[in-house]
C-alpha positions as a Python dict, from the first residue, in 0.01 Angstrom:
ca = {
    (1, 'M'): (0, 0, 0),
    (2, 'R'): (-125, -16, 414),
    (3, 'E'): (-19, 283, 609),
    (4, 'P'): (184, 216, 925),
    (5, 'T'): (-153, 223, 1202),
    (6, 'A'): (5, 395, 1611),
    (7, 'S'): (131, 172, 1836),
    (8, 'P'): (-100, 188, 2141),
    (9, 'L'): (148, 201, 2382),
    (10, 'S'): (234, 494, 2093),
    (11, 'K'): (-95, 602, 2128),
    (12, 'R'): (-104, 607, 2571),
    (13, 'K'): (220, 854, 2475),
    (14, 'S'): (26, 1096, 2280),
    (15, 'W'): (-203, 1103, 2519),
    (16, 'A'): (-22, 1153, 2885),
    (17, 'G'): (174, 1462, 2651),
    (18, 'W'): (-148, 1592, 2611),
    (19, 'S'): (-338, 1550, 2874),
    (20, 'I'): (-51, 1802, 3064),
    (21, 'H'): (-259, 2032, 2958),
    (22, 'L'): (-562, 2017, 3131),
    (23, 'F'): (-422, 2006, 3441),
    (24, 'P'): (-387, 2397, 3523),
    (25, 'I'): (-759, 2373, 3392),
    (26, 'P'): (-918, 2394, 3750),
    (27, 'A'): (-635, 2643, 3812),
    (28, 'I'): (-810, 2879, 3535),
    (29, 'I'): (-1093, 2800, 3660),
    (30, 'I'): (-1083, 2883, 4026),
    (31, 'Y'): (-901, 3208, 3863),
    (32, 'G'): (-1106, 3362, 3628),
    (33, 'M'): (-1407, 3337, 3870),
    (34, 'F'): (-1275, 3489, 4183),
    (35, 'V'): (-989, 3734, 3980),
    (36, 'L'): (-1039, 3771, 3669),
    (37, 'Y'): (-1430, 3798, 3712),
    (38, 'P'): (-1470, 4012, 3988),
    (39, 'I'): (-1225, 4304, 3858),
    (40, 'L'): (-1412, 4272, 3539),
    (41, 'A'): (-1743, 4297, 3732),
    (42, 'A'): (-1581, 4642, 3930),
    (43, 'L'): (-1489, 4850, 3538),
    (44, 'S'): (-1838, 4783, 3452),
    (45, 'Y'): (-2017, 4855, 3740),
    (46, 'S'): (-1865, 5164, 3769),
    (47, 'F'): (-2036, 5267, 3418),
    (48, 'F'): (-2360, 5245, 3541),
    (49, 'E'): (-2608, 5446, 3797),
    (50, 'W'): (-2712, 5241, 4066),
    (51, 'K'): (-3058, 5264, 4283),
    (52, 'G'): (-2877, 5070, 4611),
    (53, 'M'): (-2866, 4724, 4455),
    (54, 'A'): (-3009, 4734, 4192),
    (55, 'R'): (-2828, 4868, 3822),
    (56, 'G'): (-3063, 5161, 3626),
    (57, 'D'): (-2901, 5316, 3338),
    (58, 'F'): (-2544, 5377, 3166),
    (59, 'I'): (-2286, 5687, 3268),
    (60, 'G'): (-1993, 5697, 3164),
    (61, 'F'): (-1763, 5759, 3272),
    (62, 'Q'): (-2000, 5969, 3478),
    (63, 'N'): (-1917, 5820, 3776),
    (64, 'F'): (-1506, 5910, 3784),
    (65, 'V'): (-1561, 6243, 3737),
    (66, 'T'): (-1779, 6242, 4022),
    (67, 'L'): (-1530, 6024, 4247),
    (68, 'F'): (-1279, 6331, 4158),
    (69, 'T'): (-1452, 6646, 4129),
    (70, 'T'): (-1769, 6612, 4403),
    (71, 'E'): (-1709, 6689, 4804),
    (72, 'P'): (-1652, 6542, 4917),
    (73, 'Y'): (-1520, 6239, 4785),
    (74, 'G'): (-1264, 6424, 4660),
    (75, 'S'): (-1055, 6509, 4927),
    (76, 'M'): (-1111, 6214, 5068),
    (77, 'F'): (-981, 6024, 4809),
    (78, 'W'): (-687, 6235, 4754),
    (79, 'N'): (-618, 6239, 5137),
    (80, 'A'): (-652, 5816, 5187),
    (81, 'F'): (-413, 5814, 4895),
    (82, 'K'): (-125, 6022, 5049),
    (83, 'H'): (-165, 5803, 5351),
    (84, 'N'): (-137, 5475, 5119),
    (85, 'V'): (155, 5681, 5025),
    (86, 'L'): (305, 5816, 5379),
    (87, 'Y'): (228, 5303, 5471),
    (88, 'F'): (451, 5300, 5124),
    (89, 'I'): (736, 5545, 5261),
    (90, 'M'): (705, 5448, 5604),
    (91, 'Q'): (771, 5013, 5539),
    (92, 'M'): (999, 5077, 5276),
    (93, 'V'): (1294, 5239, 5552),
    (94, 'V'): (1192, 5121, 5839),
    (95, 'M'): (1035, 4652, 5742),
    (96, 'N'): (1287, 4682, 5438),
    (97, 'G'): (1526, 4819, 5634),
    (98, 'V'): (1566, 4694, 5918),
    (99, 'A'): (1428, 4364, 5734),
    (100, 'F'): (1767, 4435, 5541),
    (101, 'F'): (2080, 4542, 5830),
    (102, 'L'): (1890, 4174, 6031),
    (103, 'A'): (1961, 3983, 5793),
    (104, 'F'): (2284, 4126, 5747),
    (105, 'I'): (2315, 3993, 6065),
    (106, 'I'): (2250, 3649, 5943),
    (107, 'Y'): (2397, 3512, 5646),
    (108, 'Q'): (2715, 3592, 5906),
    (109, 'K'): (2650, 3250, 6074),
    (110, 'I'): (2555, 3404, 6370),
    (111, 'K'): (2526, 3138, 6721),
    (112, 'G'): (2169, 3120, 6708),
    (113, 'A'): (2050, 3139, 6346),
    (114, 'E'): (1843, 2940, 6256),
    (115, 'F'): (1602, 3068, 6570),
    (116, 'F'): (1630, 3420, 6493),
    (117, 'K'): (1479, 3338, 6157),
    (118, 'A'): (1175, 3127, 6296),
    (119, 'A'): (1145, 3399, 6552),
    (120, 'F'): (1096, 3663, 6320),
    (121, 'F'): (874, 3463, 6036),
    (122, 'L'): (643, 3360, 6323),
    (123, 'P'): (412, 3712, 6340),
    (124, 'R'): (340, 3665, 5981),
    (125, 'V'): (209, 3239, 6065),
    (126, 'L'): (-51, 3540, 6287),
    (127, 'S'): (-407, 3609, 6141),
    (128, 'V'): (-343, 4000, 6070),
    (129, 'I'): (-740, 4007, 6213),
    (130, 'V'): (-519, 3781, 6567),
    (131, 'V'): (-229, 4085, 6579),
    (132, 'G'): (-504, 4404, 6524),
    (133, 'F'): (-636, 4290, 6828),
    (134, 'L'): (-382, 4174, 7055),
    (135, 'W'): (-237, 4537, 6915),
    (136, 'K'): (-559, 4721, 7024),
    (137, 'L'): (-483, 4584, 7406),
    (138, 'I'): (-137, 4667, 7313),
    (139, 'L'): (-177, 5052, 7283),
    (140, 'N'): (-475, 5091, 7487),
    (141, 'P'): (-477, 5325, 7675),
    (142, 'N'): (-532, 5297, 8025),
    (143, 'F'): (-399, 4951, 8116),
    (144, 'G'): (-233, 4861, 7765),
    (145, 'T'): (154, 4735, 7807),
    (146, 'L'): (285, 5073, 7637),
    (147, 'N'): (166, 5212, 7886),
    (148, 'V'): (196, 5106, 8107),
    (149, 'L'): (561, 4994, 8048),
    (150, 'L'): (644, 5336, 7979),
    (151, 'E'): (527, 5469, 8396),
    (152, 'K'): (711, 5201, 8493),
    (153, 'L'): (1057, 5311, 8279),
    (154, 'G'): (959, 5672, 8449),
    (155, 'L'): (834, 5845, 8106),
    (156, 'E'): (476, 5917, 8176),
    (157, 'T'): (519, 6202, 7914),
    (158, 'L'): (577, 5959, 7645),
    (159, 'Q'): (271, 5794, 7686),
    (160, 'K'): (-80, 5885, 7487),
    (161, 'A'): (-454, 5775, 7285),
    (162, 'W'): (-187, 5573, 6986),
    (163, 'L'): (-436, 5522, 6889),
    (164, 'G'): (-680, 5776, 7005),
    (165, 'D'): (-434, 6080, 6891),
    (166, 'P'): (-477, 6213, 6476),
    (167, 'G'): (-114, 6237, 6463),
    (168, 'T'): (45, 5926, 6614),
    (169, 'A'): (-340, 5663, 6502),
    (170, 'L'): (-145, 5552, 6056),
    (171, 'I'): (230, 5589, 6179),
    (172, 'T'): (155, 5345, 6500),
    (173, 'I'): (-25, 5152, 6248),
    (174, 'I'): (213, 5127, 6017),
    (175, 'L'): (502, 5043, 6232),
    (176, 'V'): (216, 4746, 6365),
    (177, 'N'): (240, 4688, 6009),
    (178, 'C'): (604, 4648, 5982),
    (179, 'W'): (681, 4454, 6311),
    (180, 'F'): (332, 4186, 6137),
    (181, 'G'): (566, 4210, 5786),
    (182, 'L'): (964, 4223, 5934),
    (183, 'G'): (1018, 3827, 5871),
    (184, 'F'): (869, 3809, 5499),
    (185, 'G'): (1155, 4027, 5457),
    (186, 'V'): (1392, 3966, 5612),
    (187, 'L'): (1372, 3581, 5426),
    (188, 'I'): (1404, 3682, 5043),
    (189, 'F'): (1724, 3960, 5230),
    (190, 'L'): (1829, 3688, 5305),
    (191, 'A'): (1790, 3416, 5045),
    (192, 'G'): (1975, 3686, 4867),
    (193, 'F'): (2288, 3688, 4993),
    (194, 'Q'): (2272, 3376, 5012),
    (195, 'G'): (2268, 3366, 4616),
    (196, 'I'): (2629, 3556, 4590),
    (197, 'P'): (2869, 3393, 4506),
    (198, 'N'): (3182, 3367, 4809),
    (199, 'E'): (3399, 3443, 4521),
    (200, 'L'): (3352, 3738, 4496),
    (201, 'I'): (3321, 3776, 4817),
    (202, 'E'): (3680, 3626, 4945),
    (203, 'A'): (3827, 3873, 4621),
    (204, 'A'): (3757, 4161, 4736),
    (205, 'R'): (3838, 4079, 5138),
    (206, 'L'): (4133, 3991, 4946),
    (207, 'D'): (4242, 4365, 4753),
    (208, 'G'): (4156, 4548, 5124),
    (209, 'A'): (3763, 4578, 5117),
    (210, 'K'): (3606, 4557, 5419),
    (211, 'G'): (3360, 4708, 5665),
    (212, 'F'): (3086, 4922, 5536),
    (213, 'T'): (3313, 4884, 5152),
    (214, 'L'): (3232, 4563, 5149),
    (215, 'L'): (2856, 4592, 5171),
    (216, 'R'): (2837, 4938, 4963),
    (217, 'T'): (3099, 4751, 4627),
    (218, 'I'): (3007, 4366, 4669),
    (219, 'Y'): (2681, 4326, 4907),
    (220, 'L'): (2400, 4671, 4700),
    (221, 'P'): (2477, 4602, 4351),
    (222, 'L'): (2449, 4227, 4382),
    (223, 'M'): (2110, 4261, 4598),
    (224, 'V'): (1945, 4479, 4420),
    (225, 'P'): (1742, 4231, 4244),
    (226, 'S'): (1593, 4181, 4577),
    (227, 'I'): (1584, 4488, 4736),
    (228, 'M'): (1309, 4560, 4369),
    (229, 'I'): (1098, 4239, 4491),
    (230, 'M'): (1093, 4375, 4814),
    (231, 'G'): (997, 4696, 4668),
    (232, 'I'): (705, 4623, 4422),
    (233, 'L'): (552, 4315, 4643),
    (234, 'T'): (596, 4649, 4930),
    (235, 'F'): (412, 4916, 4662),
    (236, 'I'): (141, 4666, 4646),
    (237, 'Q'): (108, 4560, 5016),
    (238, 'S'): (70, 4931, 5103),
    (239, 'F'): (-198, 5011, 4814),
    (240, 'E'): (-396, 4761, 4918),
    (241, 'A'): (-342, 4847, 5294),
    (242, 'F'): (-667, 4684, 5415),
    (243, 'E'): (-709, 4433, 5744),
    (244, 'L'): (-528, 4614, 5952),
    (245, 'V'): (-636, 4951, 5947),
    (246, 'Y'): (-997, 4769, 5938),
    (247, 'A'): (-884, 4528, 6275),
    (248, 'M'): (-767, 4817, 6480),
    (249, 'Q'): (-959, 5146, 6325),
    (250, 'G'): (-1355, 5006, 6173),
    (251, 'S'): (-1360, 5116, 5818),
    (252, 'M'): (-1406, 5487, 5916),
    (253, 'G'): (-1031, 5601, 5967),
    (254, 'E'): (-1086, 5705, 6274),
    (255, 'P'): (-1036, 5907, 6413),
    (256, 'Y'): (-1122, 6185, 6218),
    (257, 'Y'): (-996, 6038, 5946),
    (258, 'S'): (-685, 5993, 5965),
    (259, 'T'): (-620, 5676, 5907),
    (260, 'D'): (-813, 5604, 5620),
    (261, 'T'): (-669, 5462, 5255),
    (262, 'L'): (-852, 5401, 4916),
    (263, 'A'): (-931, 5006, 5025),
    (264, 'V'): (-1109, 5121, 5369),
    (265, 'F'): (-1217, 5420, 5177),
    (266, 'F'): (-1368, 5188, 4879),
    (267, 'Y'): (-1481, 5013, 5148),
    (268, 'R'): (-1695, 5336, 5292),
    (269, 'L'): (-1801, 5347, 4985),
    (270, 'A'): (-1977, 4995, 4832),
    (271, 'F'): (-2101, 4815, 5158),
    (272, 'G'): (-2277, 5183, 5198),
    (273, 'S'): (-2156, 5503, 5558),
    (274, 'S'): (-2273, 5740, 5720),
    (275, 'T'): (-2011, 5995, 5390),
    (276, 'A'): (-2145, 5737, 5121),
    (277, 'S'): (-2449, 5669, 5041),
    (278, 'G'): (-2740, 5631, 4811),
    (279, 'A'): (-2782, 5626, 4501),
    (280, 'T'): (-2458, 5586, 4345),
    (281, 'A'): (-2228, 5358, 4624),
    (282, 'I'): (-2152, 5084, 4396),
    (283, 'G'): (-2062, 5289, 4042),
    (284, 'L'): (-1827, 5557, 4276),
    (285, 'G'): (-1687, 5166, 4522),
    (286, 'S'): (-1672, 5039, 4149),
    (287, 'A'): (-1483, 5344, 3967),
    (288, 'L'): (-1217, 5398, 4301),
    (289, 'A'): (-1175, 4985, 4254),
    (290, 'T'): (-1095, 5031, 3895),
    (291, 'V'): (-866, 5342, 3957),
    (292, 'L'): (-712, 5186, 4246),
    (293, 'F'): (-600, 4863, 3999),
    (294, 'L'): (-469, 5056, 3693),
    (295, 'F'): (-248, 5252, 3970),
    (296, 'I'): (-126, 4972, 4131),
    (297, 'L'): (-117, 4844, 3779),
    (298, 'I'): (83, 5036, 3591),
    (299, 'C'): (326, 5141, 3871),
    (300, 'T'): (368, 4772, 3909),
    (301, 'T'): (476, 4742, 3560),
    (302, 'L'): (737, 5016, 3543),
    (303, 'F'): (903, 4914, 3850),
    (304, 'L'): (944, 4569, 3656),
    (305, 'R'): (1073, 4690, 3352),
    (306, 'L'): (1333, 4822, 3659),
    (307, 'A'): (1419, 4574, 3786),
    (308, 'N'): (1450, 4361, 3497),
    (309, 'K'): (1680, 4646, 3332),
    (310, 'K'): (1872, 4646, 3618),
    (311, 'D'): (1916, 4195, 3630),
    (312, 'V'): (1982, 4324, 3229),
    (313, 'Q'): (2304, 4606, 3347),
    (314, 'M'): (2459, 4305, 3609),
}
């Protein structure tokens, strides 16, 4: 007895079903070339001695030991790490705090809400290099707009060399970054507010909740997922901080390494400077990149697990 053969229509449907799996292949190839390969290459480079651009002998974890125990690398690593922690804390408090407040105001359907959303997000469409250059001009101690404005207001005592003073340089860069990223946070929080069912708000108001009580008992608990998302994104961005610091202060973390971050420190190690020359520069830079990647990966995983636990509890 002859077995039934598949019709041309069923063959086309079968091929169409299988062809769907081919569409991700270009994205996978690009991801592998520009993300996975550099990560694995940096990991492998960290286990070798380097003589300029030539790879030398396998030395195991010696680059990692040198990075943490040999001066000036050890002190510079912890100095940069401290700055990244400050970067994260200030962005969480200032940028995300202000973004949450502005999103809540826009959520109240104030007049001109669409204009404010566009205005807050506008800096985000600019190049980080352009932002850094513009703010360097604004903060110039001689002719910068900020110091000129302070003089016009009779506040000459507040005038500073904002990027030239070790006490203000890093904080100034972080505040510029907060201005730059504020609009993205506003949109994330606004989406969270708009996802809250109106029935819950109306029920709480009928029970007499209003003002701060309504914000504390209804809005904040339901905004936890959005807050966690912004916290994770802010953490990753803070510990990868490079472009704005480099645009405003260069690769040496000036003045006196007071604006140094781990990414800037990596740049000096991997591509050479007065503090990182010689045979092991690429190996040390790769070791630092590996440590930074693992630190971000582990902390982000813990944050995600905490966020998922919060969602389950809610």
